[in-house]
Coordinates of C-alpha atoms and ligand atoms in Angstrom, one line a residue:
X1 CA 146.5 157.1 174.2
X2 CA 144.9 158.1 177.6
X3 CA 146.3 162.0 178.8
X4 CA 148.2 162.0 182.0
X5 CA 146.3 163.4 185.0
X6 CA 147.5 167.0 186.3
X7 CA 147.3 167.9 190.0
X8 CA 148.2 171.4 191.0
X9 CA 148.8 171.8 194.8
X10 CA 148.7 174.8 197.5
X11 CA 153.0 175.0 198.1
X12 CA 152.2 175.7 201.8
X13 CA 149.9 172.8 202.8
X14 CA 150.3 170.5 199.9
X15 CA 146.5 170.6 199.3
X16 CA 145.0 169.5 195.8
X17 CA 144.2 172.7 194.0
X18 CA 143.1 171.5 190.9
X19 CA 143.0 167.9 189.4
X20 CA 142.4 167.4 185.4
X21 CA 143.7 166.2 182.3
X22 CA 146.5 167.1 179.8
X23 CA 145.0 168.6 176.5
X24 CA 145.5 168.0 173.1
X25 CA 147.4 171.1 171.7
X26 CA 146.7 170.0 167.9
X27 CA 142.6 169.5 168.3
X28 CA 143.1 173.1 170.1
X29 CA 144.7 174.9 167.5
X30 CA 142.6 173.6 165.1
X31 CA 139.7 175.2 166.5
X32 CA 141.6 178.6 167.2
X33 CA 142.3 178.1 163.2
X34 CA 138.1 178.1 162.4
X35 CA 137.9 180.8 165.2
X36 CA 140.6 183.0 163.1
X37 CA 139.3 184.3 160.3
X38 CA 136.1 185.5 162.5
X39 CA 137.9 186.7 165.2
X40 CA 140.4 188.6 162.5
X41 CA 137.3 190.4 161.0
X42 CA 135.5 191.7 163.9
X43 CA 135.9 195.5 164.0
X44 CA 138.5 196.6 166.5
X45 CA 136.6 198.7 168.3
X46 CA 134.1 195.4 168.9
X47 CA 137.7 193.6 169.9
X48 CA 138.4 196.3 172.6
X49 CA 134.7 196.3 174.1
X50 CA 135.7 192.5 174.9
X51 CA 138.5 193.1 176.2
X52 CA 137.3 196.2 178.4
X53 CA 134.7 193.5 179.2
X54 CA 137.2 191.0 180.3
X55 CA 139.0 194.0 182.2
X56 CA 135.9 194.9 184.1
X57 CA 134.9 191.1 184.9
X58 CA 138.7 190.4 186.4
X59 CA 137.7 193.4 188.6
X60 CA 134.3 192.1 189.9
X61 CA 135.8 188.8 190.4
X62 CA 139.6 190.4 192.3
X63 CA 139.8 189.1 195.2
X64 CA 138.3 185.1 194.6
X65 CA 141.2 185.3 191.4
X66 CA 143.4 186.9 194.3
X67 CA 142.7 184.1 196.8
X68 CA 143.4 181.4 194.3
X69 CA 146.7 183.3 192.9
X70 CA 147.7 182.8 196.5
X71 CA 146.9 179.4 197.0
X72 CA 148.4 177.9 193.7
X73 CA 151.8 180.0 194.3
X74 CA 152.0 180.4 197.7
X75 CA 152.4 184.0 197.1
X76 CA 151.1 186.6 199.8
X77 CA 147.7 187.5 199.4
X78 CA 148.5 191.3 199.2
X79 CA 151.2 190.6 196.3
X80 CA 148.8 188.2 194.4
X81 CA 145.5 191.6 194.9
X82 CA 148.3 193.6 192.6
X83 CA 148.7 190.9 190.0
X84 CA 145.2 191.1 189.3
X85 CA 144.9 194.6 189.8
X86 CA 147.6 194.3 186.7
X87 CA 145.7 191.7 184.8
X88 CA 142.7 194.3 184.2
X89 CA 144.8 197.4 184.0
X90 CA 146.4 195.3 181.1
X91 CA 143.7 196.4 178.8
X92 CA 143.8 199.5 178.6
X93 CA 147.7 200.2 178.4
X94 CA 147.5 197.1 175.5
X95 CA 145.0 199.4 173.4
X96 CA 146.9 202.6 174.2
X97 CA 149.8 200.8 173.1
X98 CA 148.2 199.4 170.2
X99 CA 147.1 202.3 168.7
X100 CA 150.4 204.2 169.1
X101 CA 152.5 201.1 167.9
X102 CA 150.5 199.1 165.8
X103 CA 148.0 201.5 164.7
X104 CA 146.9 202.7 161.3
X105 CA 148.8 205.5 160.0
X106 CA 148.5 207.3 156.5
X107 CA 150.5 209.8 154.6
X108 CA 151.5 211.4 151.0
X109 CA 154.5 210.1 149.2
X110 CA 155.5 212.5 145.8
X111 CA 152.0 212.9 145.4
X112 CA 150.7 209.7 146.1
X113 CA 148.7 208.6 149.4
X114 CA 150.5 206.1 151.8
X115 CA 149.0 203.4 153.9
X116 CA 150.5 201.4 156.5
X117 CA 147.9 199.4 158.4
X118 CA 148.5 196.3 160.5
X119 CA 147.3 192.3 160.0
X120 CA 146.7 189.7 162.8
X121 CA 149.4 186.8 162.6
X122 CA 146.6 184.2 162.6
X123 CA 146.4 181.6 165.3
X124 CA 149.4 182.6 168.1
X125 CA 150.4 180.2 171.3
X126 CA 151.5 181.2 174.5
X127 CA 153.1 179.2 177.4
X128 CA 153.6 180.7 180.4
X129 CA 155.5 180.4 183.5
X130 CA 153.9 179.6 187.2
X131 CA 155.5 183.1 188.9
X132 CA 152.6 185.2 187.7
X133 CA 150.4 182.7 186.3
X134 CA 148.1 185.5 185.3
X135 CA 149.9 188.9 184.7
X136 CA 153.0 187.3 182.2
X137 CA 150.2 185.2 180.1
X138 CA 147.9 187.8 180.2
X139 CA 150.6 190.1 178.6
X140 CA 150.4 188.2 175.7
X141 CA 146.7 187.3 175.7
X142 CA 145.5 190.7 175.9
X143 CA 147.7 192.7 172.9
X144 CA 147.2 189.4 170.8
X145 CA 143.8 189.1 171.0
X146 CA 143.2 192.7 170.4
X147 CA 145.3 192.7 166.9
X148 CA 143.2 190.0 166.0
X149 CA 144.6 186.6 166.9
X150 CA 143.3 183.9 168.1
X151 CA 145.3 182.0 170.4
X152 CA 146.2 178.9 172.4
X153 CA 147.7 179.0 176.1
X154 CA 149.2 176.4 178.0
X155 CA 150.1 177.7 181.0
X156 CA 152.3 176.3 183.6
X157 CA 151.6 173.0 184.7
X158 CA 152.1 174.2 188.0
X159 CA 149.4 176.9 187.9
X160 CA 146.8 175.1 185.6
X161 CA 143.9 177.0 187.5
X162 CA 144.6 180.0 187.3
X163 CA 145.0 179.6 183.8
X164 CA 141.4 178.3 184.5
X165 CA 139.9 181.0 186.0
X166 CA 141.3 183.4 184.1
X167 CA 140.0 181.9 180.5
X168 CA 136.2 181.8 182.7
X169 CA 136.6 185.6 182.7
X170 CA 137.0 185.7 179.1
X171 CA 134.5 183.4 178.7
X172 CA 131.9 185.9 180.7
X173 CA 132.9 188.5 178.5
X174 CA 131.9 188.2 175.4
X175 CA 134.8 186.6 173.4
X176 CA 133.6 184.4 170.8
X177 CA 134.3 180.1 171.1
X178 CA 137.9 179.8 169.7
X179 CA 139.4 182.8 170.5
X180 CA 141.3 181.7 173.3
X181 CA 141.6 177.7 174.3
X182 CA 143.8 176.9 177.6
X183 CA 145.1 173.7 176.6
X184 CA 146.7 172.0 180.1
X185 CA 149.8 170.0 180.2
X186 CA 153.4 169.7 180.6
X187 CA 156.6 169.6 178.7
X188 CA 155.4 167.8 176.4
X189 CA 152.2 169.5 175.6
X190 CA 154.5 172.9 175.1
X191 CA 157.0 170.8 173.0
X192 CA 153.4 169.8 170.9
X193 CA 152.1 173.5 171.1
X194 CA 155.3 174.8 169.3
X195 CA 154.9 172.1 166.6
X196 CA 151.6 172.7 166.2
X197 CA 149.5 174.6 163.3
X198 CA 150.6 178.2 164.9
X199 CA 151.5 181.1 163.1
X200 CA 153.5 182.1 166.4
X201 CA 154.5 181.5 169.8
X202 CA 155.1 183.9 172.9
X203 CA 156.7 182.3 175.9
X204 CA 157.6 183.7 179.2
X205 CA 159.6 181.0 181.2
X206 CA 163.4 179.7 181.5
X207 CA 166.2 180.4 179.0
X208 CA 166.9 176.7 178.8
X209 CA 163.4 176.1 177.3
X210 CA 163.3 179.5 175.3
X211 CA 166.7 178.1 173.5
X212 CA 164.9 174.8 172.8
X213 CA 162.7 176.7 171.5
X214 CA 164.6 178.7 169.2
X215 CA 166.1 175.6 168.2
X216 CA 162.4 174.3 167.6
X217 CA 161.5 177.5 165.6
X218 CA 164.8 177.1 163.9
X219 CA 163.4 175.6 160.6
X220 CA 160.4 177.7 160.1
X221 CA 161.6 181.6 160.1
X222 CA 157.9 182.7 159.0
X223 CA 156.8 182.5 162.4
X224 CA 157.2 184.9 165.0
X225 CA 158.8 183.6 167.9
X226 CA 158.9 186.4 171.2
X227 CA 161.1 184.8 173.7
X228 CA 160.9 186.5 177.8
X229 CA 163.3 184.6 179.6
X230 CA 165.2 185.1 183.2
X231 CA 168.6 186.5 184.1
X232 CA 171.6 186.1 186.6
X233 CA 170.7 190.4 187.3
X234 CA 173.5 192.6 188.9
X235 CA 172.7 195.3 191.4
X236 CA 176.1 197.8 192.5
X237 CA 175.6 199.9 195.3
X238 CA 178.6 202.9 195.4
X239 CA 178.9 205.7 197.1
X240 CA 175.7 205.3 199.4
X241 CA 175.8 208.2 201.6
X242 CA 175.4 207.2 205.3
X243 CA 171.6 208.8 205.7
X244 CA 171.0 206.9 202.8
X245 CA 172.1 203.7 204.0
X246 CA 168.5 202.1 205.3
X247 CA 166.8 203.5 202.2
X248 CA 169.6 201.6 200.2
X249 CA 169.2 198.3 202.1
X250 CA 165.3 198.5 201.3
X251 CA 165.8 198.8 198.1
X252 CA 168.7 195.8 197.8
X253 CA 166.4 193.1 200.1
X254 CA 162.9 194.3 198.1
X255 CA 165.3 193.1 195.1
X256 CA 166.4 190.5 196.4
X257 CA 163.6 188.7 198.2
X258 CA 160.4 190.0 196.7
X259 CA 158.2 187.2 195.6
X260 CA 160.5 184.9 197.6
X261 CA 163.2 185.5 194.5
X262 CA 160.9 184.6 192.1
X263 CA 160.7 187.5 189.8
X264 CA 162.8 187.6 186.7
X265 CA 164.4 190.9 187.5
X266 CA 165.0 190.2 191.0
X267 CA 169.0 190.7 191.9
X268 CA 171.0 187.9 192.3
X269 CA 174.3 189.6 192.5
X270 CA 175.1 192.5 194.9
X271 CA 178.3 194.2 194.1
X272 CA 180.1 196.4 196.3
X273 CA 183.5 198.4 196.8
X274 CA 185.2 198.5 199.7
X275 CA 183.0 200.3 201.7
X276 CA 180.6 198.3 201.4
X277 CA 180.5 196.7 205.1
X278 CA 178.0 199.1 206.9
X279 CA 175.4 198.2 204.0
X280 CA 176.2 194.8 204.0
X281 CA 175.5 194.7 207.5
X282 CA 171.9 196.4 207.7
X283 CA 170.9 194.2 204.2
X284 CA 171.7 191.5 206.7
X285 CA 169.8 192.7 209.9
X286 CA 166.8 194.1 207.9
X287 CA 166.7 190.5 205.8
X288 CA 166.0 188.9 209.2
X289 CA 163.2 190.8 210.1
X290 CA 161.2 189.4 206.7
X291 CA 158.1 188.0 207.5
X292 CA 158.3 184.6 205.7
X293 CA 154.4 182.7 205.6
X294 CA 151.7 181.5 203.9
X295 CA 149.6 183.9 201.8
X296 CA 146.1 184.7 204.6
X297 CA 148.9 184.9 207.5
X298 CA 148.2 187.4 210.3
X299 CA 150.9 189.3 210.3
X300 CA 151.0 189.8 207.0
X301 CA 154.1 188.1 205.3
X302 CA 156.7 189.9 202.9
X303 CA 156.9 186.7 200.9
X304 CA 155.7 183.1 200.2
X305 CA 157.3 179.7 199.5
X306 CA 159.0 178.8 196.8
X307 CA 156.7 177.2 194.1
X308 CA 157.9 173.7 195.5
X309 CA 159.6 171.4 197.5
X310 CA 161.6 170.3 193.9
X311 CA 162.4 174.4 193.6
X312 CA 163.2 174.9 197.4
X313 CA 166.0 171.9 197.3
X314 CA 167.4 172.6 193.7
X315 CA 168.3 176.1 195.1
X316 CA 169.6 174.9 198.5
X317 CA 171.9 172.7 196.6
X318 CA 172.8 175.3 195.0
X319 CA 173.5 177.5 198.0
X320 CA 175.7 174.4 198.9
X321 CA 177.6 174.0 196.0
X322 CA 179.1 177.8 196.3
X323 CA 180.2 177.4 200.0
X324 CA 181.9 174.3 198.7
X325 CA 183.9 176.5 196.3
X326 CA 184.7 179.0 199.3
X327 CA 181.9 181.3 199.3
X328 CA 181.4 182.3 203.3
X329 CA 177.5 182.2 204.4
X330 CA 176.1 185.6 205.6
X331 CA 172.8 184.7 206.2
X332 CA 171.5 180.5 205.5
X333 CA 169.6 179.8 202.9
X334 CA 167.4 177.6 205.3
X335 CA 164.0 175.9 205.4
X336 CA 161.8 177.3 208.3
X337 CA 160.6 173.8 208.4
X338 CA 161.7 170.1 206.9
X339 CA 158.2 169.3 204.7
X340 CA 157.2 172.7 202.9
X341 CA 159.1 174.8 200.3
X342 CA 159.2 178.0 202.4
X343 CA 163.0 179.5 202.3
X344 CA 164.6 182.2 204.7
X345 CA 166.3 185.1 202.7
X346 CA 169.7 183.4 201.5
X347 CA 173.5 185.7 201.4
X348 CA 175.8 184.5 200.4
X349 CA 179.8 186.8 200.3
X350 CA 180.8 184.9 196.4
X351 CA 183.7 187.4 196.6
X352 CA 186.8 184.9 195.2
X353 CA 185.0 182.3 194.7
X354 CA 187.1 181.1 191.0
X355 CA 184.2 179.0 189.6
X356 CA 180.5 180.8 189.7
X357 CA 178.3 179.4 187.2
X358 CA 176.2 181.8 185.4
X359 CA 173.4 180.6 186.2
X360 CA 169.7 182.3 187.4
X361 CA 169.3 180.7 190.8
X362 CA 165.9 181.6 190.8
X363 CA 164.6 181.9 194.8
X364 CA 165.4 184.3 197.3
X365 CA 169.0 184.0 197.8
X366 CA 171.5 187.3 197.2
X367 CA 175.3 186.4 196.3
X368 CA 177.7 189.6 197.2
X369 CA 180.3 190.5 194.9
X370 CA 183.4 192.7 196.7
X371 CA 185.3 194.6 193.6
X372 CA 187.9 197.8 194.3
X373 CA 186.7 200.0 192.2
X374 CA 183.6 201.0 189.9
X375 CA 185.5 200.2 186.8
X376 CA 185.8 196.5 188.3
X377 CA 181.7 197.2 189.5
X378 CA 181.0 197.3 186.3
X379 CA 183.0 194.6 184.6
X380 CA 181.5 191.9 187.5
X381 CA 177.4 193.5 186.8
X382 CA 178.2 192.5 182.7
X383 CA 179.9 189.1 183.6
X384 CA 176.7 187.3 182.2
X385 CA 175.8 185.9 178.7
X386 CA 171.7 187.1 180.8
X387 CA 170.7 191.1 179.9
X388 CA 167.5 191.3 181.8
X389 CA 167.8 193.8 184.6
X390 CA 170.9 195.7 185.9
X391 CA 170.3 198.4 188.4
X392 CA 172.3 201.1 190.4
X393 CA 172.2 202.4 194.1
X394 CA 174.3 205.7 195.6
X395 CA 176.4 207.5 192.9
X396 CA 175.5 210.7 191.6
X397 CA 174.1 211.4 187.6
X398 CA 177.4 211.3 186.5
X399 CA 178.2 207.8 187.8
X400 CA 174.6 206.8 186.6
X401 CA 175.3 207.9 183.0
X402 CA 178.9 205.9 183.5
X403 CA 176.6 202.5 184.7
X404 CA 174.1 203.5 182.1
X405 CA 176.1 203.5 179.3
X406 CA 178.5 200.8 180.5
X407 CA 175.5 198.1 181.4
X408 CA 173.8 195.7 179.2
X409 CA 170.4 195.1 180.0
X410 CA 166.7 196.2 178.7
X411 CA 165.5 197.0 182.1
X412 CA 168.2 199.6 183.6
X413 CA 167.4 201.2 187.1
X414 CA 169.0 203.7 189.4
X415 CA 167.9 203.8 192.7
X416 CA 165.1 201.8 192.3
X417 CA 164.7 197.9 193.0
X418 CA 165.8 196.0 189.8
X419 CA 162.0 194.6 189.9
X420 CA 160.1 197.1 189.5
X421 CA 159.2 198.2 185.6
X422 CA 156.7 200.3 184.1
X423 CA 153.9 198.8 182.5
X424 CA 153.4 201.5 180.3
X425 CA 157.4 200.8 179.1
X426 CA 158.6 197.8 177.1
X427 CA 160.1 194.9 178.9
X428 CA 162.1 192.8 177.8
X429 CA 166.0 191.5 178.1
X430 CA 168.9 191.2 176.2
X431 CA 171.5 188.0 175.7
X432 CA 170.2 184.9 177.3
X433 CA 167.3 187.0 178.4
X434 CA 165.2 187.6 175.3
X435 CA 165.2 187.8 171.4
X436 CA 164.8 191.2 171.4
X437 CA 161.1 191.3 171.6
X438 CA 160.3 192.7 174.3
X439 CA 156.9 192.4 175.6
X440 CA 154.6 195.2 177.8
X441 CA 154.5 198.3 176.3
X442 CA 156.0 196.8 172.9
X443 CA 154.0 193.2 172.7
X444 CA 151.7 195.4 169.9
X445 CA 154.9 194.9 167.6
X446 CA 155.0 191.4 167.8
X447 CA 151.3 190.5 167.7
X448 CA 150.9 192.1 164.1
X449 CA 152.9 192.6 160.8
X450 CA 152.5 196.1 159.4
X451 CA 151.3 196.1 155.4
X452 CA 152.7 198.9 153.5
X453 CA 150.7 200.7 150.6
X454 CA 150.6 203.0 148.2
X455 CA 147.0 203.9 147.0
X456 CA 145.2 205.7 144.5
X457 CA 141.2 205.6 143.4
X458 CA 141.6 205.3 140.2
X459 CA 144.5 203.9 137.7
X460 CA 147.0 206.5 137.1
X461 CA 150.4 205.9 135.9
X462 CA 152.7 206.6 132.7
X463 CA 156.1 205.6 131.6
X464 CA 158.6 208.9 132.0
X465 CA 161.5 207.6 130.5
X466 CA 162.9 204.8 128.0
X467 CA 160.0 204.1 125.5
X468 CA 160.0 204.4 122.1
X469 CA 158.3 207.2 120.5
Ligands
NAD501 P1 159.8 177.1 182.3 O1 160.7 177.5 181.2 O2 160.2 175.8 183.0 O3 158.3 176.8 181.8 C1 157.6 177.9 181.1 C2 156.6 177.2 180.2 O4 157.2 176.4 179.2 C3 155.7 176.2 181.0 O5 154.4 176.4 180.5 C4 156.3 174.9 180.7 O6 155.4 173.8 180.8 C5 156.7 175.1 179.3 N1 157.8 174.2 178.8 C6 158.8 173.7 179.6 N2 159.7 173.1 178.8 C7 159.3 173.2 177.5 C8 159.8 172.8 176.3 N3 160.9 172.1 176.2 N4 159.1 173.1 175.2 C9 158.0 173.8 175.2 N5 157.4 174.3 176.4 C10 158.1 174.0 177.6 O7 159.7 178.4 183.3 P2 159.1 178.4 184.7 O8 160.0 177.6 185.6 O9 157.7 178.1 184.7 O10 159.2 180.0 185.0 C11 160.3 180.6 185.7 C12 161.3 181.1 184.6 O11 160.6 182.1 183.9 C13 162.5 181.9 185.2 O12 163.6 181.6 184.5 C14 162.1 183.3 185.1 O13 163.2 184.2 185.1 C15 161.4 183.3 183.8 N6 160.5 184.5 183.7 C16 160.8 185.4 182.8 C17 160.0 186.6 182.7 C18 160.3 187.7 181.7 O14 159.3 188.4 181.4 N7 161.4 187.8 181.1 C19 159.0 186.8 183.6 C20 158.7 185.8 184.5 C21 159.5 184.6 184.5

C-alpha cells in the first residue's frame, strides 16, 4: 500500500517546510530490536560520551535548529533559541538524574551484600506533540537512550522536521544505526507505533489520545506506559497588595499567553475575589500591549500563531460557545488577519456561566473566575478531573500552605507563572494530566526497571531450623 505524503508548513506564511512520506512503525521497531541488545551492552560511560556528543553538536548547530523551530511552529525566534538551549542542557541533568535515580547502589543485609542495579526496558517509543517538537521528545530520548534503550519516535505530524533535524544531530554524534529511528506519520502511524514490538511507550500530547492509549496498553500490563498529558490549569490571585499589582499582572498574562497558550501548564482559569477589579483591569491593558508576529519580526514579538488555521478556529469556536452561555468578553479572542492562525490574547469573565466544559482550550485565551472567598478560590482551582499545574499569586505563607495543601496538581507555584518548572524537578500531572510518571527530573524511573540482589562469591548457606538430625 503506497504511504500517504506529509507536508509540514510555516503557520505564518503557509510555506512548505518539509514534504516526505509516512513510515512504517513495525520495519522500524524491528531494527531498534537488532540495535537493542548492542546498544544495551555498551558501557554507560560510552552511552554518556554520545550523548554529551549529541549535547555539544545541538549547540554548534543552535541557532539553524532555532530558525527552523520557528518556522515549523510559528514560535518567536527568541522562545524557540531557549528550546534548544534546553535540548542540550537535557544531557547533563538526564545523567545527573540518572545516577541519583536509576543508579547502581549496594549495601549489607544480616551479613549479606545487597545489589540493586538497573536494566534497559529494550526497545521504547515515543510520540511527541508539535509545541516543543524538540525539548518534550528529547525528554524522553535523552534518559531512554542513556539507560540503554533503543527507541522509535514519531513525532508530531505537524513538526516532522524538526524531528528531522534533531535525529541528524544524533546521527553526527556517534550513536550507533538503530538506536534511535524517527518514523514520520500520523494517527495512524502512532495507533501502529503503540501496537508495535515495543517494550514501552512515552507520549507527551493530549489526554484524549493518552486515554486511547491507556485503553491500547490496557491488555499488555508488562509494558511501561508514561503518559504527559495537558490540563484545564487554575491560577487565584488574593490579596495582591497594590505595589504589587503590575508584578501580579506579569505574572498572570506570561501564564496566560506565553507560547500563544500553547504550553501545558499555561493558565486557563483566573480566579479572583472580590477585589479583584483593579488586577483585572491592568491583565487587560498590559494583554494589549503583546506583541503578536511571526518568529524573525522586528520588534520582537511576545508570541506566535497558533500551530494552525484548524487550532486557531477550533478555539475561536470555542471562545463563542461560552459567550453563548453568558460569559461577557473582556478582551476578543480575534484573528489579526482572516488567512493565518495568529490570535490576539483572548479574556473571557466565565463567572456564572452554569455549563463550562472541562476542557483544555489550548491557545492563548484566559477565562476569569469571580468567587467570594478563598475557601470558594479553592473549590473553583480543583473543579477539574486535569492536575497539571495550579499556581498562586498575593497571599502570604500561610495562605500558600492553605493553597498548597488544598490544590491538586504536580506542578504547584506561588508567585511564579504556572509555566515555568525546573528542569532539574520532576514534571508531571495528576488526574487527566498524567499516570503518575512524571517525566524531567524523574523520566530515569521510567526508562529502567531496578533488579534487586543478594550476593555472595561463594555458596554459603545452611538450614537453622526444622531438619531432622
Ligand atoms: P496529540 O495528542 O494530538 O498528539 C501527540 C502525538 O500523538 C502526535 O505525535 C500524534 O500524531 C500522536 N497521536 C494522535 N492520536 C493518536 C492515537 N490515537 N494513537 C497514537 N498516537 C496518536 O497532542 P498535540 O496536539 O500534538 O499536543 C498538544 C497537547 O499536548 C496538549 O494537550 C498539551 O497540553 C499536551 N502537552 C503536554 C505536556 C506535558 O508534559 N504534560 C507537554 C506539552 C504538551
Amino acid at each position: 500500500m503506497p504511504k500517504s505524503e506529509l507536508v509540514s508548513t510555516d503557520p505564518c506564511t503557509g510555506e512548505v517546510v518539509w514534504t516526505g512520506a509516512a513510515g512504517d512503525p513495525a520495519a522500524a521497531t524491528a531494527a531498534a530490536r537488532v540495535a537493542a541488545p548492542g546498544w544495551a551492552a555498551t558501557p554507560l560511560d560510552a552511552r554518556i560520551a554520545v550523548a554529551r556528543a549529541f549535547a555539544a553538536t545541538v549547540r554548534d548547530r543552535a541557532e539553524a535548529f532555532a530558525a527552523l523551530i520557528a518556522r515549523e511552529t510559528g514560535k518567536p525566534l527568541w522562545e524557540a533559541r531557549t528550546e534548544v538551549a534546553s535540548v542540550a542542557a537535557k544531557v547533563d541533568i538526564s545523567v545527573t538524574a540518572q545516577a541519583e535515580r536509576a543508579g547502581e547502589r549496594h549495601g549489607e543485609t544480616g551479613g549479606v551484600r545487597q545489589a540493586v542495579r538497573h536494566k534497559p526496558h529494550g526497545v521504547l517509543g515515543v510520540l511527541g506533540p508539535y509545541n516543543f517538537p524538540a525539548h518534550l521528545p528529547n525528554g524522553h530520548i535523552v534518559p531512554a537512550l542513556l539507560a540503554g534503550n533503543t527507541v522509535v519516535f514519531k513525532p508530531s505530524e505537524l513538526t516532522p522536521a524538526v524531528a528531522d533535524f534533531m535525529a541528524a544531530c544524533w546521527g553526527a554524534s556517534g550513536l550507533p544505526d538503530g538506536a534511535l529511528t524517527v518514523v514520520h506519520g500520523g494517527r495512524a502511524e502512532g495507533e501502529a507505533l503503540a501496537a508495535a514490538d515495543i517494550d514501552g511507550l512515552l507520549f507527551t500530547g493530549s489526554a484524549t489520545t493518552g486515554a486511547a492509549l491507556a485503553r491500547q496498553f490496557a491488555a499488555t500490563p508488562h509494558r511501561i506506559l508514561a503518559l504527559e498529558m495537558g490540563g484545564n490549569n487554575p491560577l487565584i490571585a488574593w490579596d495582591v497588595a497594590d505595589e504589587a499589582l503590575d508584578a501580579a499582572a506579569a505574572l498572570i498574562v506570561q501564564s496566560a499567553f506565553l507560547s500563544a497558550g500553547q504550553r501545558c501548564t499555561c493558565a486557563r482559569r483566573l480566579i479572583v475575589g472580590p477585589d479583584g477589579d483593579a488586577l483585572l483591569d491592568r491583565v487587560a491593558r498590559l494583554s494589549d500591549r503583546l506583541i503578536v508576529g511571526a518568529p524573525f519580526d522586528a520588534p520582537e514579538p511576545f508570541m506566535g500563531p497558533v500551530i494552525d488555521n484548524r487550532a486557531a478556529d477550533a478555539l475561536q469556536a470555542g471562545f463563542a460557545a461560552l459567550i453563548g452561555r453568558g460569559a461577557r468578553v473582556v478582551r476578543p479572542l480575534a484573528r489579526r488577519d482572516r488567512e493565518r492562525p495568529f490570535l490576539l490574547p483572548g479574556i473571557i469573565d466565565v463567572t456564572g456561566v452554569a455549563e463550562r466544559d472541562d476542557a483544555e482550550l489550548f491557545g492563548p485565551l484566559l477565562q476569569v473566575v469571580r468567587v467570594p472567598d478563598f475557601a470558594a478560590a479553592l473549590r473553583e482551582a480543583n473543579a477539574t478531573a486535569f492536575g497539571l499545574a495550579a499556581g498562586l499569586i498575593g497571599g502570604d505563607a500561610a495562605l500558600y500552605d492553605v493553597f498548597w495543601r488544598g490544590s491538586r496538581a504536580g506542578v504547584v507555584n506561588w508567585n511564579r507563572p504556572t509555566n515555568g518548572a525546573a528542569s532539574t524537578a520532576p514534571f508531571g500531572g495528576v488526574g487527566r494530566s498524567g499516570n503518575h510518571r512524571p517525566s524531567a527530573f524523574y523520566a530515569a524511573d521510567y526508562c529502567a526497571w531496578p533488579v534487586a540482589s543478594l550476593e555472595s562469591d561463594t555458596p554459603a548457606g545452611g538450614i537453622a531450623t526444622g531438619l531432622r538430625p
